[in-house]
Short mmCIF file of C-alpha atoms in Angstrom, two decimals:
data_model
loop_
_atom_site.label_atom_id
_atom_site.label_comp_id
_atom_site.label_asym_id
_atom_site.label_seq_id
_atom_site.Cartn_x
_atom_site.Cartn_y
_atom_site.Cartn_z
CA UNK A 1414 -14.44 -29.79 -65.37
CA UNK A 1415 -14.11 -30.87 -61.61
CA UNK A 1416 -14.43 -28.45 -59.66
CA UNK A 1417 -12.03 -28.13 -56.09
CA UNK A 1418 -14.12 -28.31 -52.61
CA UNK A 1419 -13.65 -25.55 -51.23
CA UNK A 1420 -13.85 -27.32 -47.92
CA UNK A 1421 -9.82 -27.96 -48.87
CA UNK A 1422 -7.28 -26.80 -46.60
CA UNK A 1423 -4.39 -24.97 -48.70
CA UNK A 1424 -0.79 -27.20 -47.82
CA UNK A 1425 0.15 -22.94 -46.67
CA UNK A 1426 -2.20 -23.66 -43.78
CA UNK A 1427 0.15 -24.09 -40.34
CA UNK A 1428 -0.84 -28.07 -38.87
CA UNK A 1429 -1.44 -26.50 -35.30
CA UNK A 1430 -4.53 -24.53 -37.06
CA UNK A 1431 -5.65 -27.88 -38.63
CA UNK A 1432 -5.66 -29.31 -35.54
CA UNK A 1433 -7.42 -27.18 -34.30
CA UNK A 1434 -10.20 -26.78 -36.73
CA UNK A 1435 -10.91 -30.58 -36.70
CA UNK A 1436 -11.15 -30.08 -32.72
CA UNK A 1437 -13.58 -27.54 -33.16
CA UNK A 1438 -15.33 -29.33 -35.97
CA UNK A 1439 -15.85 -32.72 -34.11
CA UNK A 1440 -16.29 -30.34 -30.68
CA UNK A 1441 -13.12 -32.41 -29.00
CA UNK A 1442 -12.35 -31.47 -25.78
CA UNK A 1443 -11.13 -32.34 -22.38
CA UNK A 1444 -12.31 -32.86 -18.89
CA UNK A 1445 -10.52 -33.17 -15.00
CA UNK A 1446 -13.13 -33.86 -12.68
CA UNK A 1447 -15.45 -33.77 -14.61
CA UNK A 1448 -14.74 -29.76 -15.18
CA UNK A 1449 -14.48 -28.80 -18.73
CA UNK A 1450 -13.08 -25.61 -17.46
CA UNK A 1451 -9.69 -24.05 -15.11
CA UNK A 1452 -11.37 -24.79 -11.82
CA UNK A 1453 -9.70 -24.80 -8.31
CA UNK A 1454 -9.79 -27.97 -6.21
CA UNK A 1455 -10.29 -27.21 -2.20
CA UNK A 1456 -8.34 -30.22 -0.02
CA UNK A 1457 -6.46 -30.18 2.95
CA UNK A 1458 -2.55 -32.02 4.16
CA UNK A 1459 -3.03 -35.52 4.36
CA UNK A 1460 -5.54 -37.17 2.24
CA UNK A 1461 -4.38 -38.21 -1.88
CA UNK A 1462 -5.78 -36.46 -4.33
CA UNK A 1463 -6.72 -37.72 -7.43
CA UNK A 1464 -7.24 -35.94 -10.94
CA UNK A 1465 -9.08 -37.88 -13.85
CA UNK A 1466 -8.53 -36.28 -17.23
CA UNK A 1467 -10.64 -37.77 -20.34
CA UNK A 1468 -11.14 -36.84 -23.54
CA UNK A 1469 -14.74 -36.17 -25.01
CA UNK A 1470 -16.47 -36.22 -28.32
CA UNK A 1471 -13.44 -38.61 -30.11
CA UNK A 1472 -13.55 -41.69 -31.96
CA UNK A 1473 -9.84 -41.91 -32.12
CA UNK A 1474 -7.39 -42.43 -29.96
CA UNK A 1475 -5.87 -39.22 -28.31
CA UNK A 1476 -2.56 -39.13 -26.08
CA UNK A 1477 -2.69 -37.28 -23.00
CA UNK A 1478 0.09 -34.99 -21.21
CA UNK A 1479 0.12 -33.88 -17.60
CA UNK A 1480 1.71 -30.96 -16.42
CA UNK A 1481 2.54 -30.09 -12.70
CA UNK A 1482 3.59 -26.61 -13.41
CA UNK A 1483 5.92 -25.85 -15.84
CA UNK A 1484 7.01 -29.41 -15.25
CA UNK A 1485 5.86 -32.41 -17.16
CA UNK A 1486 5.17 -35.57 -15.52
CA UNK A 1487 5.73 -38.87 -16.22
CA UNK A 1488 3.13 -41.25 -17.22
CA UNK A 1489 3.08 -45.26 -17.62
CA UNK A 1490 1.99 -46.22 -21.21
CA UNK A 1491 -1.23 -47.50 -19.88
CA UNK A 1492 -2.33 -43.87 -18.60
CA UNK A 1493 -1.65 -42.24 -21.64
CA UNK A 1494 -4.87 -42.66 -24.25
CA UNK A 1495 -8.18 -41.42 -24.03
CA UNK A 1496 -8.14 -41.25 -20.29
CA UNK A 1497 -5.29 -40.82 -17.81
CA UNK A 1498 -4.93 -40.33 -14.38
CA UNK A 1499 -2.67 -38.89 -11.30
CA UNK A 1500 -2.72 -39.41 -7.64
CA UNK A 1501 -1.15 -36.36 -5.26
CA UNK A 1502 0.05 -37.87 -2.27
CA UNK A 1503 0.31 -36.99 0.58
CA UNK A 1504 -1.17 -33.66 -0.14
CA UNK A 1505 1.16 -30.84 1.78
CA UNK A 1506 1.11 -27.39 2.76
CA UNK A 1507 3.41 -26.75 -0.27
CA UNK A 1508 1.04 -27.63 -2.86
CA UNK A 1509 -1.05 -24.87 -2.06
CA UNK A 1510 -1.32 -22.80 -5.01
CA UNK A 1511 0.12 -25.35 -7.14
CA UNK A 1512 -1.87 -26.07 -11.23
CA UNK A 1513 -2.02 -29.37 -12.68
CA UNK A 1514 -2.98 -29.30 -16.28
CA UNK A 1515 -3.95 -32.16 -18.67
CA UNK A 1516 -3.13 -31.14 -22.68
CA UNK A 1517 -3.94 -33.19 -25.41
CA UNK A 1518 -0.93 -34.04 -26.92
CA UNK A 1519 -1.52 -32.91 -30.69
CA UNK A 1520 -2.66 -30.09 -29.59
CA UNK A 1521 -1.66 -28.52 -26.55
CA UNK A 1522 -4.10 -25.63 -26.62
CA UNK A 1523 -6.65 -27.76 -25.84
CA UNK A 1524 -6.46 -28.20 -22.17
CA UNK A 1525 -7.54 -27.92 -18.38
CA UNK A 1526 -5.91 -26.76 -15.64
CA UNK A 1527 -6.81 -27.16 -11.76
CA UNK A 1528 -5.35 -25.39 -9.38
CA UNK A 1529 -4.52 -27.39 -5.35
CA UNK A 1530 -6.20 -24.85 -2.54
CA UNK A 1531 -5.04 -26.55 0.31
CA UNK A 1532 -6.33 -25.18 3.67
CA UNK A 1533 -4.53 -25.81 7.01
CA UNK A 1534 -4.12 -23.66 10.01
CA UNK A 1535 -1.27 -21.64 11.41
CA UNK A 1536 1.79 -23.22 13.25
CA UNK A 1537 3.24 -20.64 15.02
CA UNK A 1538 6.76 -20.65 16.00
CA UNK A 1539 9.30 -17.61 16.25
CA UNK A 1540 12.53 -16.63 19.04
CA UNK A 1541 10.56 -16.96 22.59
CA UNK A 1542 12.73 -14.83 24.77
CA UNK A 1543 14.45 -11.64 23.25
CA UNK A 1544 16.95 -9.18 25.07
CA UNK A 1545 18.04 -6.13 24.14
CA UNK A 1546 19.15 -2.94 25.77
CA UNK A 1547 17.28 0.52 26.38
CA UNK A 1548 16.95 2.60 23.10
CA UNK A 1549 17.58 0.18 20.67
CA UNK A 1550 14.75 -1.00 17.93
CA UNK A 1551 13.54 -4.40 18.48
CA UNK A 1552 11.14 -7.01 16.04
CA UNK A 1553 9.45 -9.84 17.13
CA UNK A 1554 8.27 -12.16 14.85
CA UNK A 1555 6.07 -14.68 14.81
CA UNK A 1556 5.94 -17.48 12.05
CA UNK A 1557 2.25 -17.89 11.10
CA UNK A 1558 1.50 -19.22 7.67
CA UNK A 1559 -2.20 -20.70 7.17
CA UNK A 1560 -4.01 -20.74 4.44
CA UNK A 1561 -6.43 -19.19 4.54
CA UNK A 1562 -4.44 -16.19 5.73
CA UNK A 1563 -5.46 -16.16 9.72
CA UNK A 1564 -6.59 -12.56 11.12
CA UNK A 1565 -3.64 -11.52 13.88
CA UNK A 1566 -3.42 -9.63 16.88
CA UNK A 1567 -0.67 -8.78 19.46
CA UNK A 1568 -1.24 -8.45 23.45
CA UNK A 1569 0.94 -7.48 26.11
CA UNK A 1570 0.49 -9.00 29.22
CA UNK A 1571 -3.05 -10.75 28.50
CA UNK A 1572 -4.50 -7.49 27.45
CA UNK A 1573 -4.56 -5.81 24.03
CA UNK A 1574 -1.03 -3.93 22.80
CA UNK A 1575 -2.53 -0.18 22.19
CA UNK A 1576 -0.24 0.72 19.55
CA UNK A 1577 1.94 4.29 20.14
CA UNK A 1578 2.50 5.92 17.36
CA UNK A 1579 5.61 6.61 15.77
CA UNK A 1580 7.05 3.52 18.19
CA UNK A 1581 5.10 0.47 17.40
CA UNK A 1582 4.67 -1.18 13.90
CA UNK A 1583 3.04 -4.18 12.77
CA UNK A 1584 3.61 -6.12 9.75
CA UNK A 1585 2.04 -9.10 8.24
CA UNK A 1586 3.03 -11.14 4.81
CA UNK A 1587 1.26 -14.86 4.39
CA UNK A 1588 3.58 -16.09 6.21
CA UNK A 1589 5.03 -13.75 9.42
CA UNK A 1590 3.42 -11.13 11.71
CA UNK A 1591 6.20 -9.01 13.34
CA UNK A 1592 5.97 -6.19 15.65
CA UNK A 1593 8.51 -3.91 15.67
CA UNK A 1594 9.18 -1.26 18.47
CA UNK A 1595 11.68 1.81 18.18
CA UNK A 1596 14.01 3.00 21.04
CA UNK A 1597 12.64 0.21 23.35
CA UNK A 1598 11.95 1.39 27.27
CA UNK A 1599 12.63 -0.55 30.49
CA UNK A 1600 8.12 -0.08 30.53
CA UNK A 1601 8.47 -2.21 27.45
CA UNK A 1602 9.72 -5.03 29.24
CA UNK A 1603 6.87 -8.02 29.46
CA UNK A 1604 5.26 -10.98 27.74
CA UNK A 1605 3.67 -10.26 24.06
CA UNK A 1606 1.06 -12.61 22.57
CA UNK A 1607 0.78 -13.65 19.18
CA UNK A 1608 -2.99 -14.59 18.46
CA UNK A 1609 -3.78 -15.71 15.49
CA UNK A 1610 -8.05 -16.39 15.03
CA UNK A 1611 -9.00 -19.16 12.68
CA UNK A 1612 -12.09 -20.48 11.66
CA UNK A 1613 -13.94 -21.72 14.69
CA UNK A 1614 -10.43 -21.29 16.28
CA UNK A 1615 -7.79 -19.74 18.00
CA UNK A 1616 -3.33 -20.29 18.29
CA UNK A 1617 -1.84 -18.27 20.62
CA UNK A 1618 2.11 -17.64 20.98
CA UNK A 1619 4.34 -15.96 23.89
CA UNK A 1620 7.50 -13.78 23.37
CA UNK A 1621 9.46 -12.47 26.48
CA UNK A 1622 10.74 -9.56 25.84
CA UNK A 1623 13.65 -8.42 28.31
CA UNK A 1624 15.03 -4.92 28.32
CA UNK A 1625 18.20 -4.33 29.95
CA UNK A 1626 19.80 -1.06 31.13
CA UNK A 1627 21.67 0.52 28.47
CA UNK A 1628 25.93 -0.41 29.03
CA UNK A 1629 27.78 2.64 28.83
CA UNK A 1630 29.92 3.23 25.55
CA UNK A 1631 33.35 4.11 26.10
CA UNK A 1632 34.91 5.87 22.28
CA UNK A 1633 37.62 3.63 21.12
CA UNK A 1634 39.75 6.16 20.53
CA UNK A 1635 40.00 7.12 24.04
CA UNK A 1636 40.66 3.62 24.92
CA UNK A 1637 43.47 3.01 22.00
CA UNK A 1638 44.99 6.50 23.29
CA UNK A 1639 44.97 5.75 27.21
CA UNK A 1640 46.71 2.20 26.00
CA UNK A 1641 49.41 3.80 24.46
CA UNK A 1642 49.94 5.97 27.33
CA UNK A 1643 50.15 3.39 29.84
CA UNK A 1644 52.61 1.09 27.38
CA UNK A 1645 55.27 4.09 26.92
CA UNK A 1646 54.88 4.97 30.76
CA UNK A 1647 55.76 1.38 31.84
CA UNK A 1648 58.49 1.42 28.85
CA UNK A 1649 60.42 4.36 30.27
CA UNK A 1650 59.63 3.28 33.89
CA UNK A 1651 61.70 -0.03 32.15
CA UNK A 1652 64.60 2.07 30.88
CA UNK A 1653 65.18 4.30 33.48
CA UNK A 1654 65.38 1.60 36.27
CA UNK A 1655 67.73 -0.45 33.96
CA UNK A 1656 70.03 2.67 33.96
CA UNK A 1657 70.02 3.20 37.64
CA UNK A 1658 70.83 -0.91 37.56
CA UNK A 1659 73.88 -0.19 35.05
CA UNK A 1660 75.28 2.40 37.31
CA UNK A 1661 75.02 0.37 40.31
CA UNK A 1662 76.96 -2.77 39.13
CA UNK A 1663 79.63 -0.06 37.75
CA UNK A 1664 80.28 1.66 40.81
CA UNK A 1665 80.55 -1.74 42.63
CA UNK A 1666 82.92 -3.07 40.01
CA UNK A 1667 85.38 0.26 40.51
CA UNK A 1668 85.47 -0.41 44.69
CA UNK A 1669 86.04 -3.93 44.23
CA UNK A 1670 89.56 -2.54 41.80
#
């Protein structure tokens, strides 16, 4: 009687868990960079980068997929097999943060992903001269996205801003420092410095701020009432000098009879 190797896969067996077993069994895997793991690639705006995937440990020949995202990208048919590359260029500051991942096609578990650290410093930028009036809450903000995230400070007048409390507020995201003041004073009225220290350097922005005496606020009621005053004054100012007119052209119409 022949016996069955028990080294048979039952047909019940999913394909994706073949696949996988023979990748295991023949130790197939992949390779960006020479990484056989996620790794994270440090660059800066400007220069291409290129990313090298290959396959290892395979006799056959194994198609390739590249993934920028969730999005895949499209490859000629000669950078498809075995080996296939891509070229990022120009790098920008948007493709911080951004993962590339190479999958082998048959089996997209098998794969490795690299993610685009892209260092550059801050730009600043933001509304240079502000007015507002006295009492009213004010924010400047100053546009300072770097990677990596730039340590901030605000000054007033060249000298440090010492923070009151209850009045001034700062906030920073990776992209905007803001300082916010409540119930601005005519003593808040000067020049505030964005500073923003990077490595081995240092960006520095101006904001004017320019308080103005608070206008007076008159209700609108009052106003809308005093209008209609004036209109039905001037209305029977009209009426009564067009009777006193009437009268006149009667009498002189009965002497001239």
């Amino acid at each position: 009687m022949v016996q069955r190797s028990s080294l048979a896969v039952p047909y019940e067996v999913p394909l994706l868990a073949v696949c996988l077993l023979v990748c295991v069994a023949t130790g197939l895997e992949l390779s960006v960079n020479n990484h056989n793991a996620d790794f994270s690639l440090l660059t800066s705006p400007g220069p291409a980068v290129s990313l090298s995937c290959l396959v290892q440990n395979s006799s056959e020949a194994e198609e390739l997929l590249w993934y920028r995202g969730d999005g895949q990208v499209d490859l000629k048919d000669g950078n498809k097999v075995n080996i296939s590359n891509i070229c990022i260029s120009p790098v920008t500051e948007s493709d911080n943060g951004v993962t590339f991942t190479c999958k082998l096609a048959r089996d997209t578990s098998v794969q490795v992903s690299v993610i685009l650290d892209v260092q550059f410093p801050p730009h600043l930028s933001g509304e240079e001269s502000v007015h507002t009036e006295e009492d009213k809450d004010v924010t400047l903000s100053c546009n300072s996205k770097s990677n990596p995230q730039a340590h901030a400070a605000w000054y007033k007048n060249t000298t440090t801003l010492t923070l009151q409390k209850d009045r001034y507020q700062i906030h920073q995201t990776s992209e905007v420092f803001q300082l916010s003041i409540k119930q601005v004073q005519m003593s808040d009225n000067g020049t505030y410095t964005c500073v923003m220290s990077y490595p081995f350097s240092e960006w520095r922005k101006d904001f004017h701020l320019i308080v103005e005496d608070k206008q007076p606020v008159f209700p609108m009621e009052a106003i809308i009432a005093a209008a209609v005053v004036v209109s039905l004054t001037i209305l029977f100012g009209i009426v009564a000098q067009k009777d006193k007119i009437c009268k006149c052209f009667k009498t002189s119409s009965e002497t001239a009879l």
